PDB file of C-alpha atoms in Angstrom:
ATOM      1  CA  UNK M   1     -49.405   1.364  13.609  1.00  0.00           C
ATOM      2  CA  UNK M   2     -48.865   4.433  11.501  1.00  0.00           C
ATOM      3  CA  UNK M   3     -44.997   4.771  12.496  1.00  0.00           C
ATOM      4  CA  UNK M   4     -44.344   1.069  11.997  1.00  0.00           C
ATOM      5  CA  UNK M   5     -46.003   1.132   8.527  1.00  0.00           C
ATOM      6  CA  UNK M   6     -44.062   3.914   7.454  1.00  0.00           C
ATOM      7  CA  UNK M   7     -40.929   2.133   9.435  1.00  0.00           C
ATOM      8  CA  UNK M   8     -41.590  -1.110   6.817  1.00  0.00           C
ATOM      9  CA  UNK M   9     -41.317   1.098   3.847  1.00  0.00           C
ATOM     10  CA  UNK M  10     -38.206   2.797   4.968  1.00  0.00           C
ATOM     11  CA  UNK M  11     -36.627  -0.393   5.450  1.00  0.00           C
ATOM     12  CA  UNK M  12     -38.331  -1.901   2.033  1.00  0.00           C
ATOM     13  CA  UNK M  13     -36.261   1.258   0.453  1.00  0.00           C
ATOM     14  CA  UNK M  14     -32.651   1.047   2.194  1.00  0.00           C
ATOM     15  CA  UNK M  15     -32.808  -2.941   2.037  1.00  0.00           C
ATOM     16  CA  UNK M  16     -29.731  -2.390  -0.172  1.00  0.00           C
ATOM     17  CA  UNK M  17     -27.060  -0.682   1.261  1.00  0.00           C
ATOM     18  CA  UNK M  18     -23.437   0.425  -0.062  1.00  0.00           C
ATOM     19  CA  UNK M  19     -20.433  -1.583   0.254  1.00  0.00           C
ATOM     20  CA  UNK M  20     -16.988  -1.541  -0.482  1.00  0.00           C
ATOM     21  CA  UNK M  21     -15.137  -4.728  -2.534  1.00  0.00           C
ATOM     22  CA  UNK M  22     -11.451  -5.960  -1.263  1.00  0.00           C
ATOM     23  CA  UNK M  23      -8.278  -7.344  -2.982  1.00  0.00           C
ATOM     24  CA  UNK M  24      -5.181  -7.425  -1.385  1.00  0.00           C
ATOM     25  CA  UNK M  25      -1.720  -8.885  -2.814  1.00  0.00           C
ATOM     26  CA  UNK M  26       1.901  -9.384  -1.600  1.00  0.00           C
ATOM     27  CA  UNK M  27       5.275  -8.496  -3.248  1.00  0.00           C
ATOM     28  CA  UNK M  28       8.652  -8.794  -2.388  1.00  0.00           C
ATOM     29  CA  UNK M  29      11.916  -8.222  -4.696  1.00  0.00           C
ATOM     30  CA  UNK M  30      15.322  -8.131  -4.176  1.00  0.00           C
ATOM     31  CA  UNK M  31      17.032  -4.632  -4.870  1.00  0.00           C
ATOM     32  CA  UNK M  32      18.307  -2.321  -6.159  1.00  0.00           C
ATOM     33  CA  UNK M  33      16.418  -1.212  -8.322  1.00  0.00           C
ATOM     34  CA  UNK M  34      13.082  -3.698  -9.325  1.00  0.00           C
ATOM     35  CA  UNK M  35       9.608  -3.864  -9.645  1.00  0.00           C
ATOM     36  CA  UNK M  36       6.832  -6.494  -9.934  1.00  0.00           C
ATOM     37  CA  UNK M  37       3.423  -6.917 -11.268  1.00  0.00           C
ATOM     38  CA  UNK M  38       0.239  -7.633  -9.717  1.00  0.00           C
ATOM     39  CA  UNK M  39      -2.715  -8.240 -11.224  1.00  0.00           C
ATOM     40  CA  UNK M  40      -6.416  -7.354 -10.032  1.00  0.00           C
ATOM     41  CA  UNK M  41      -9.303  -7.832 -11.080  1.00  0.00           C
ATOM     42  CA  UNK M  42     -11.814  -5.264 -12.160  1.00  0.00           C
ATOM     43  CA  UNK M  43     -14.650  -4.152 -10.839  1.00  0.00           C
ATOM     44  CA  UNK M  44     -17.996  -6.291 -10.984  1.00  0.00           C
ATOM     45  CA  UNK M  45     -21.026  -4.734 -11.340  1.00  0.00           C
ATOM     46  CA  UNK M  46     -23.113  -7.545 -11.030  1.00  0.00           C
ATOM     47  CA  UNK M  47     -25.053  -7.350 -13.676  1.00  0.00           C
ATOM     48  CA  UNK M  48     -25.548  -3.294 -13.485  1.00  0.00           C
ATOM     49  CA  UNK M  49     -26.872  -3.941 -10.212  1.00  0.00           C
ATOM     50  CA  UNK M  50     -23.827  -1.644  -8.822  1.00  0.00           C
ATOM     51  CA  UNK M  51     -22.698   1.452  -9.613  1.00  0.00           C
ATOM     52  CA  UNK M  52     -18.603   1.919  -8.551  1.00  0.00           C
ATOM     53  CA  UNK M  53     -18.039   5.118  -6.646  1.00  0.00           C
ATOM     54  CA  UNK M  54     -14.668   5.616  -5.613  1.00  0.00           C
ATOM     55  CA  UNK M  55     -11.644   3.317  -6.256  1.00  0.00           C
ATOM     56  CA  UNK M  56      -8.883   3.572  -3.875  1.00  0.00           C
ATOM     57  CA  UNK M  57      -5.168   2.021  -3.655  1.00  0.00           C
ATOM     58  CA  UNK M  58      -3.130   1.738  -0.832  1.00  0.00           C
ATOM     59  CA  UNK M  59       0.246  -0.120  -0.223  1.00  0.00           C
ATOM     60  CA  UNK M  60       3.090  -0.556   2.164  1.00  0.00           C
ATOM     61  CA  UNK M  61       6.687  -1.385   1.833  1.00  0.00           C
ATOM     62  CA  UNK M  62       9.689  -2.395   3.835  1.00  0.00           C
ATOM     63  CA  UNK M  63      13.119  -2.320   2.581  1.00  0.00           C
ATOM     64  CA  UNK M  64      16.371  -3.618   4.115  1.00  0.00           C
ATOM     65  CA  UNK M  65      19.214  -5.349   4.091  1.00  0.00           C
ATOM     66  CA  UNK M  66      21.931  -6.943   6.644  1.00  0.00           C
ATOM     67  CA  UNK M  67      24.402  -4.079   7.288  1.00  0.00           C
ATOM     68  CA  UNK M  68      28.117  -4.781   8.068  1.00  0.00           C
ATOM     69  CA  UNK M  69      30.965  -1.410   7.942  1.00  0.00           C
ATOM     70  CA  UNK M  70      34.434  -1.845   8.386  1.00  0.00           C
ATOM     71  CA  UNK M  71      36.775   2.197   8.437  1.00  0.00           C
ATOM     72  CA  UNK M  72      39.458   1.508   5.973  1.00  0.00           C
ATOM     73  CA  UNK M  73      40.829   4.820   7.278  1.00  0.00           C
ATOM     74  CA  UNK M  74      43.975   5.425   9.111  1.00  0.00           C
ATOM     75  CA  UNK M  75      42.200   7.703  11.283  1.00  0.00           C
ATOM     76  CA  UNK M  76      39.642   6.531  13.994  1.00  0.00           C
ATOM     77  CA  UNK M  77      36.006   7.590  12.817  1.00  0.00           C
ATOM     78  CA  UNK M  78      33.645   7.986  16.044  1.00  0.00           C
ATOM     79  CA  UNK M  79      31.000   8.793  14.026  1.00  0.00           C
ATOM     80  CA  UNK M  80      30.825   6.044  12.167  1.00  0.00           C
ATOM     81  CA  UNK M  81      27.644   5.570  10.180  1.00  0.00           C
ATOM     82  CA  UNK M  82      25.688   3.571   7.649  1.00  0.00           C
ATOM     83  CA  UNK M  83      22.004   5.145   6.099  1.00  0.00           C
ATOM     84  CA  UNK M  84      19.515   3.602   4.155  1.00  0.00           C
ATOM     85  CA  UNK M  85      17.925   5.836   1.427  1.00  0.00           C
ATOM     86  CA  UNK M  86      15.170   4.494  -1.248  1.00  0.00           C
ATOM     87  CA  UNK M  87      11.601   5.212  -2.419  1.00  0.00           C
ATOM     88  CA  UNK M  88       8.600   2.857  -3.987  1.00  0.00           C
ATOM     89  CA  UNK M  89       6.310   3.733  -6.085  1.00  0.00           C
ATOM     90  CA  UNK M  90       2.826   1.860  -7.316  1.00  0.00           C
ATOM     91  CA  UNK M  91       0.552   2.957 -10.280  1.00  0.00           C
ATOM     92  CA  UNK M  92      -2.543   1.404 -10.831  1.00  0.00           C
ATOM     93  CA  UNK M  93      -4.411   2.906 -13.803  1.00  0.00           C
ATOM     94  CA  UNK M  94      -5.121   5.968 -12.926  1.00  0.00           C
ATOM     95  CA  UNK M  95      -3.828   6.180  -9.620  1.00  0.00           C
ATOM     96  CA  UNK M  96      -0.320   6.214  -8.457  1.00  0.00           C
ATOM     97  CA  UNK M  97       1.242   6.636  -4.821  1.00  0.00           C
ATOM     98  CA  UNK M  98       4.953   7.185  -3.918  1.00  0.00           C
ATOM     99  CA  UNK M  99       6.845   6.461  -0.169  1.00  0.00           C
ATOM    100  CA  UNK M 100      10.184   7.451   0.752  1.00  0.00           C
ATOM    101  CA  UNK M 101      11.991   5.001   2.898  1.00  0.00           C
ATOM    102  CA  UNK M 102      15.157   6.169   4.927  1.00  0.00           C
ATOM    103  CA  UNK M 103      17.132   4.940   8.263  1.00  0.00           C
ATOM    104  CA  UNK M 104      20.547   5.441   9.684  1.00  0.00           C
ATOM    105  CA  UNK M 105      22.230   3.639  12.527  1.00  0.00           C
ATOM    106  CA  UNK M 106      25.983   4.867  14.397  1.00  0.00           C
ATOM    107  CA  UNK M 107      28.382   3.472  16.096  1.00  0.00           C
ATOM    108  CA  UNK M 108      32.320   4.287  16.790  1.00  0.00           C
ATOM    109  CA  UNK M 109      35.135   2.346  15.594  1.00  0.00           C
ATOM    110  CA  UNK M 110      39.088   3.283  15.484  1.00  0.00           C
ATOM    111  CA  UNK M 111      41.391   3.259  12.369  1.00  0.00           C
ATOM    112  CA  UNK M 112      42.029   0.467  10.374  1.00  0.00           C
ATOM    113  CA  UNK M 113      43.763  -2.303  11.842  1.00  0.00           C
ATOM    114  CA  UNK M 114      44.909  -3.833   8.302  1.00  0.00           C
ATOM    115  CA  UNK M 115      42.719  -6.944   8.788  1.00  0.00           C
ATOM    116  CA  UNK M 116      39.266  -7.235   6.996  1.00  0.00           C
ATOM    117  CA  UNK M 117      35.916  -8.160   8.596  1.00  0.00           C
ATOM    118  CA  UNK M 118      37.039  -7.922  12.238  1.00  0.00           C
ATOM    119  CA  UNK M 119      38.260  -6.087  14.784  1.00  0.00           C
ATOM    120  CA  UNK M 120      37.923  -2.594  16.338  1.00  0.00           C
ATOM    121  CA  UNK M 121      37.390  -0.976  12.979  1.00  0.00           C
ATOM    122  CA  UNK M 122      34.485  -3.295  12.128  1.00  0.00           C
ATOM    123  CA  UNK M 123      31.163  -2.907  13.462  1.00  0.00           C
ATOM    124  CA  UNK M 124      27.780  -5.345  12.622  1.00  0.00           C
ATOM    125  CA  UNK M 125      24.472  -3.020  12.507  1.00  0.00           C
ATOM    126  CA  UNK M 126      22.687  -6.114  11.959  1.00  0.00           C
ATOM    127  CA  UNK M 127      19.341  -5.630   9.887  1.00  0.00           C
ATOM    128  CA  UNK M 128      18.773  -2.009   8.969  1.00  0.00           C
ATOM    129  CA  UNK M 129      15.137  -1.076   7.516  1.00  0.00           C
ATOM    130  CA  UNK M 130      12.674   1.244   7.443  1.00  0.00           C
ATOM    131  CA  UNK M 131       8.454   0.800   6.580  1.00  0.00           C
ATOM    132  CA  UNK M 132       5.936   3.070   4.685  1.00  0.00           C
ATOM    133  CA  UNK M 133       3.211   3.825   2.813  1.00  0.00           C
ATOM    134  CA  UNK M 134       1.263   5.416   0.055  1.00  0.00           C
ATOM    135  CA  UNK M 135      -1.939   5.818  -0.650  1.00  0.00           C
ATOM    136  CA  UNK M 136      -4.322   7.262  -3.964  1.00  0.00           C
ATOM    137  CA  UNK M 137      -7.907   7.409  -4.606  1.00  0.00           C
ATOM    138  CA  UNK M 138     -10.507   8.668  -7.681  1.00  0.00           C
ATOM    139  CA  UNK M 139     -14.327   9.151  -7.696  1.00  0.00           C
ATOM    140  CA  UNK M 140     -13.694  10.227 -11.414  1.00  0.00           C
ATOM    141  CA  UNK M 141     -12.826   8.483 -14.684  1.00  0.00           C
ATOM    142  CA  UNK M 142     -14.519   5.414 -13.140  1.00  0.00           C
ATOM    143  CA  UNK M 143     -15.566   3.430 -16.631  1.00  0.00           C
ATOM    144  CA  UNK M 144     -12.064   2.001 -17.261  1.00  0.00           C
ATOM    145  CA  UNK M 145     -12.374  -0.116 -13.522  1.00  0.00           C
ATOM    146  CA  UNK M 146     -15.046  -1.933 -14.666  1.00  0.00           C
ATOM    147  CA  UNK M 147     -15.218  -5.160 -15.630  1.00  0.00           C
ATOM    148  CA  UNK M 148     -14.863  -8.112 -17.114  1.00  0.00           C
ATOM    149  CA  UNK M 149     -10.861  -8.328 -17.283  1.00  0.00           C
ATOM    150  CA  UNK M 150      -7.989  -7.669 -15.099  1.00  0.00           C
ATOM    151  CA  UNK M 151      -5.638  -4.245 -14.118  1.00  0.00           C
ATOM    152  CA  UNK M 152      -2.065  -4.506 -13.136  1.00  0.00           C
ATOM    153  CA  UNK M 153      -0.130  -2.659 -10.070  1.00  0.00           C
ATOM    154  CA  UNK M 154       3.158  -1.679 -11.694  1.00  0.00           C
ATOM    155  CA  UNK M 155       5.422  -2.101  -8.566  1.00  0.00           C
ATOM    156  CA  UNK M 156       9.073  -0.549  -8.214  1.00  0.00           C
ATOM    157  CA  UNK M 157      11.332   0.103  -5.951  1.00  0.00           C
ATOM    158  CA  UNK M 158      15.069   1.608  -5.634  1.00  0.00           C
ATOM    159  CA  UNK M 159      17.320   2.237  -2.717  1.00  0.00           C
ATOM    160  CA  UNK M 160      20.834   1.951  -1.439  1.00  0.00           C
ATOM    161  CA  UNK M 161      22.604   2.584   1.557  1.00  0.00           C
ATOM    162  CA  UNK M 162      25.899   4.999   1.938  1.00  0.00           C
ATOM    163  CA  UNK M 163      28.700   5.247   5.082  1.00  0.00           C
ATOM    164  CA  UNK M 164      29.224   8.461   6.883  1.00  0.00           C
ATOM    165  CA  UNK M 165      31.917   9.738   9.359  1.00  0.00           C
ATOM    166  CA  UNK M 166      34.930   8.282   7.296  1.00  0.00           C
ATOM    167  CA  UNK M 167      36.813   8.836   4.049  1.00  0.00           C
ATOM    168  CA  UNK M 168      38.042   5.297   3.481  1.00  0.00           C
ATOM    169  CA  UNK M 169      35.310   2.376   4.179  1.00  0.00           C
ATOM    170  CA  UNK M 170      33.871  -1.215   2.735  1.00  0.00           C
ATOM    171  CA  UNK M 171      30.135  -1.681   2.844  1.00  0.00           C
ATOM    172  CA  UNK M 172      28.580  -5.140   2.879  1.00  0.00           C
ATOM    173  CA  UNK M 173      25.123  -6.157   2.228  1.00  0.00           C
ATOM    174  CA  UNK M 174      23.418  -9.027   2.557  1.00  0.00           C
ATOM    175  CA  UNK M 175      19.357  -9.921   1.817  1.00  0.00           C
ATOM    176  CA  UNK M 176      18.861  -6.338   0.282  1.00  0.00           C
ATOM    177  CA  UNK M 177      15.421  -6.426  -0.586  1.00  0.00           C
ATOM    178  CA  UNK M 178      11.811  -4.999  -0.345  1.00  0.00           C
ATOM    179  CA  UNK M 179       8.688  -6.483   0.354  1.00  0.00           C
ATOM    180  CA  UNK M 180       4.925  -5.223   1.014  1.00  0.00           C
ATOM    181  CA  UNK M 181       1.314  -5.238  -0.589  1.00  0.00           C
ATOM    182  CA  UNK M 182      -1.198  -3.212  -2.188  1.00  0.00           C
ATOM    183  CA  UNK M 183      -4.743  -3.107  -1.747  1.00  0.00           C
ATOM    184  CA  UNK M 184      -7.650  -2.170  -4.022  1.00  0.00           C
ATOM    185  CA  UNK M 185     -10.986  -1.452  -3.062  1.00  0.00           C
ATOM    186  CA  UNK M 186     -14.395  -0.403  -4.821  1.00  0.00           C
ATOM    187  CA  UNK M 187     -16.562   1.129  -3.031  1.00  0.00           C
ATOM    188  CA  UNK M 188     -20.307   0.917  -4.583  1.00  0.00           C
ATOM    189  CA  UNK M 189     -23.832   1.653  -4.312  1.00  0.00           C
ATOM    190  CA  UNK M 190     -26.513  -0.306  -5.260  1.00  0.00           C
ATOM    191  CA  UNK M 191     -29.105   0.293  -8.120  1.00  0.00           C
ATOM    192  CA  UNK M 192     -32.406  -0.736  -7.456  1.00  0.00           C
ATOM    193  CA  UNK M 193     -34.626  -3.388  -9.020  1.00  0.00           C
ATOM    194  CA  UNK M 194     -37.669  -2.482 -10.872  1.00  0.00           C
ATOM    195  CA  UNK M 195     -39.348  -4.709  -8.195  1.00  0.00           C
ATOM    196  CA  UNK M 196     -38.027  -3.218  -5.094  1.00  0.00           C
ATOM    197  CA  UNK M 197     -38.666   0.019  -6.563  1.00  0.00           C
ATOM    198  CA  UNK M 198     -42.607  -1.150  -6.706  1.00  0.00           C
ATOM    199  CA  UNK M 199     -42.589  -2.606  -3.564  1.00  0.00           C
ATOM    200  CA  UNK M 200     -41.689   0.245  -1.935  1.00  0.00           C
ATOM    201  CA  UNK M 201     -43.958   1.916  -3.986  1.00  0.00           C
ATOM    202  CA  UNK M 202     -46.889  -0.271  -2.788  1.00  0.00           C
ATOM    203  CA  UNK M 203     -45.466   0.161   0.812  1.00  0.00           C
ATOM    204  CA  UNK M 204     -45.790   4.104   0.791  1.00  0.00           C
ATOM    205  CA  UNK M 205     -49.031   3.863  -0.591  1.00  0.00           C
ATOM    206  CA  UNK M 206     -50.383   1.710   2.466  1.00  0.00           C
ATOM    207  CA  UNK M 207     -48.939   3.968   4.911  1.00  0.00           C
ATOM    208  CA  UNK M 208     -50.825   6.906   2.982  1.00  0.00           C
ATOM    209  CA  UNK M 209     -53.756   5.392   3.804  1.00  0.00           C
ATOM    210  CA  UNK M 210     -53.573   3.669   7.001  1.00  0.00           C
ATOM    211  CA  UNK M 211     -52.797   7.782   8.249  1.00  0.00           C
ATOM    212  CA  UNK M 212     -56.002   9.269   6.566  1.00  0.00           C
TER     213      UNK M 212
END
């Protein structure tokens, strides 16, 4: 009896338990360079019934673009390559977070045959993209997430892709563009209520004297 007294009050005292608060948002943007905006909300405190702990942001990104290479040398380049290079960034008040995003694909193709977008000196690589992420937290400087009101995610991205293995070449892109989301979370304790704070009061008391 004494241990399931004491049991009651425990659970009378951790009835409210910490949580965490979710928003998540999509982006996408053609390149190169842009950016886009996303607004959140702020954190809700419920009436000062939470207390915000930690704010975190996370995001990931994707950027791409339909590849097609043609040598406009007169020599045969059997390393012939094209690489993606680019970076996003997100800042979010006081947090920021950066990715770099970078792929390469090869293939061989001989000299230029004097006729554009076919041939044995043109080669299709098809989609080329890489995916990443970043990701920033605080457990300081916590006042300016609350609410009522909104925050933005300022969004931006760059990138570009280059040809190896040849002096002379033409590049052709198609559908360059990035895409991802960002997520924000709150994570938050609860502050008790005057009359959970009695209850459990009333609670320990009980079990004092149901042990003597």
């Amino acid at each position: 009896m004494k241990i399931l007294g004491l049991a009651v009050v425990a659970g009378m005292a951790t009835a409210a338990v910490a949580g965490v608060d979710v928003q998540t948002q999509n982006w996408a943007f053609p390149l190169s360079p842009n950016n886009a905006v996303l607004t959140f909300n702020k954190f809700d405190d419920n009436g000062g019934l939470k207390v915000l702990t930690k704010v975190e942001m996370s995001f990931n990104a994707t950027m791409g673009a339909l590849v097609t290479a043609e040598n406009d040398s007169t020599l045969p380049a059997p390393n012939f390559a094209v690489n993606l290079s680019g970076f996003v960034t997100v800042g979010f008040a006081s947090l920021s977070g950066f990715t770099g995003l970078a792929q390469g694909a090869m293939a061989g193709v001989a000299a230029s045959d004097g006729i554009a977008g076919s041939g044995p000196d043109f080669h299709d690589f098809g989609y080329l993209a890489d995916s990443s992420s970043g990701f920033d937290d605080t457990t300081s400087g916590l006042l300016s997430y609350y609410g009522p009101g909104t925050i933005n995610a300022n969004v931006f991205g760059t990138g570009g892709f280059s040809v190896s293995g040849t002096t002379d070449s033409t590049l052709k892109l198609t559908d360059f563009a990035a895409d991802g989301d960002v997520t924000i979370k709150y994570y938050w304790e609860p502050i008790p209520t005057p009359a959970s704070l009695a209850l459990a009061a009333v609670g320990m008391i009980a079990a004092g004297r149901r042990r003597r």
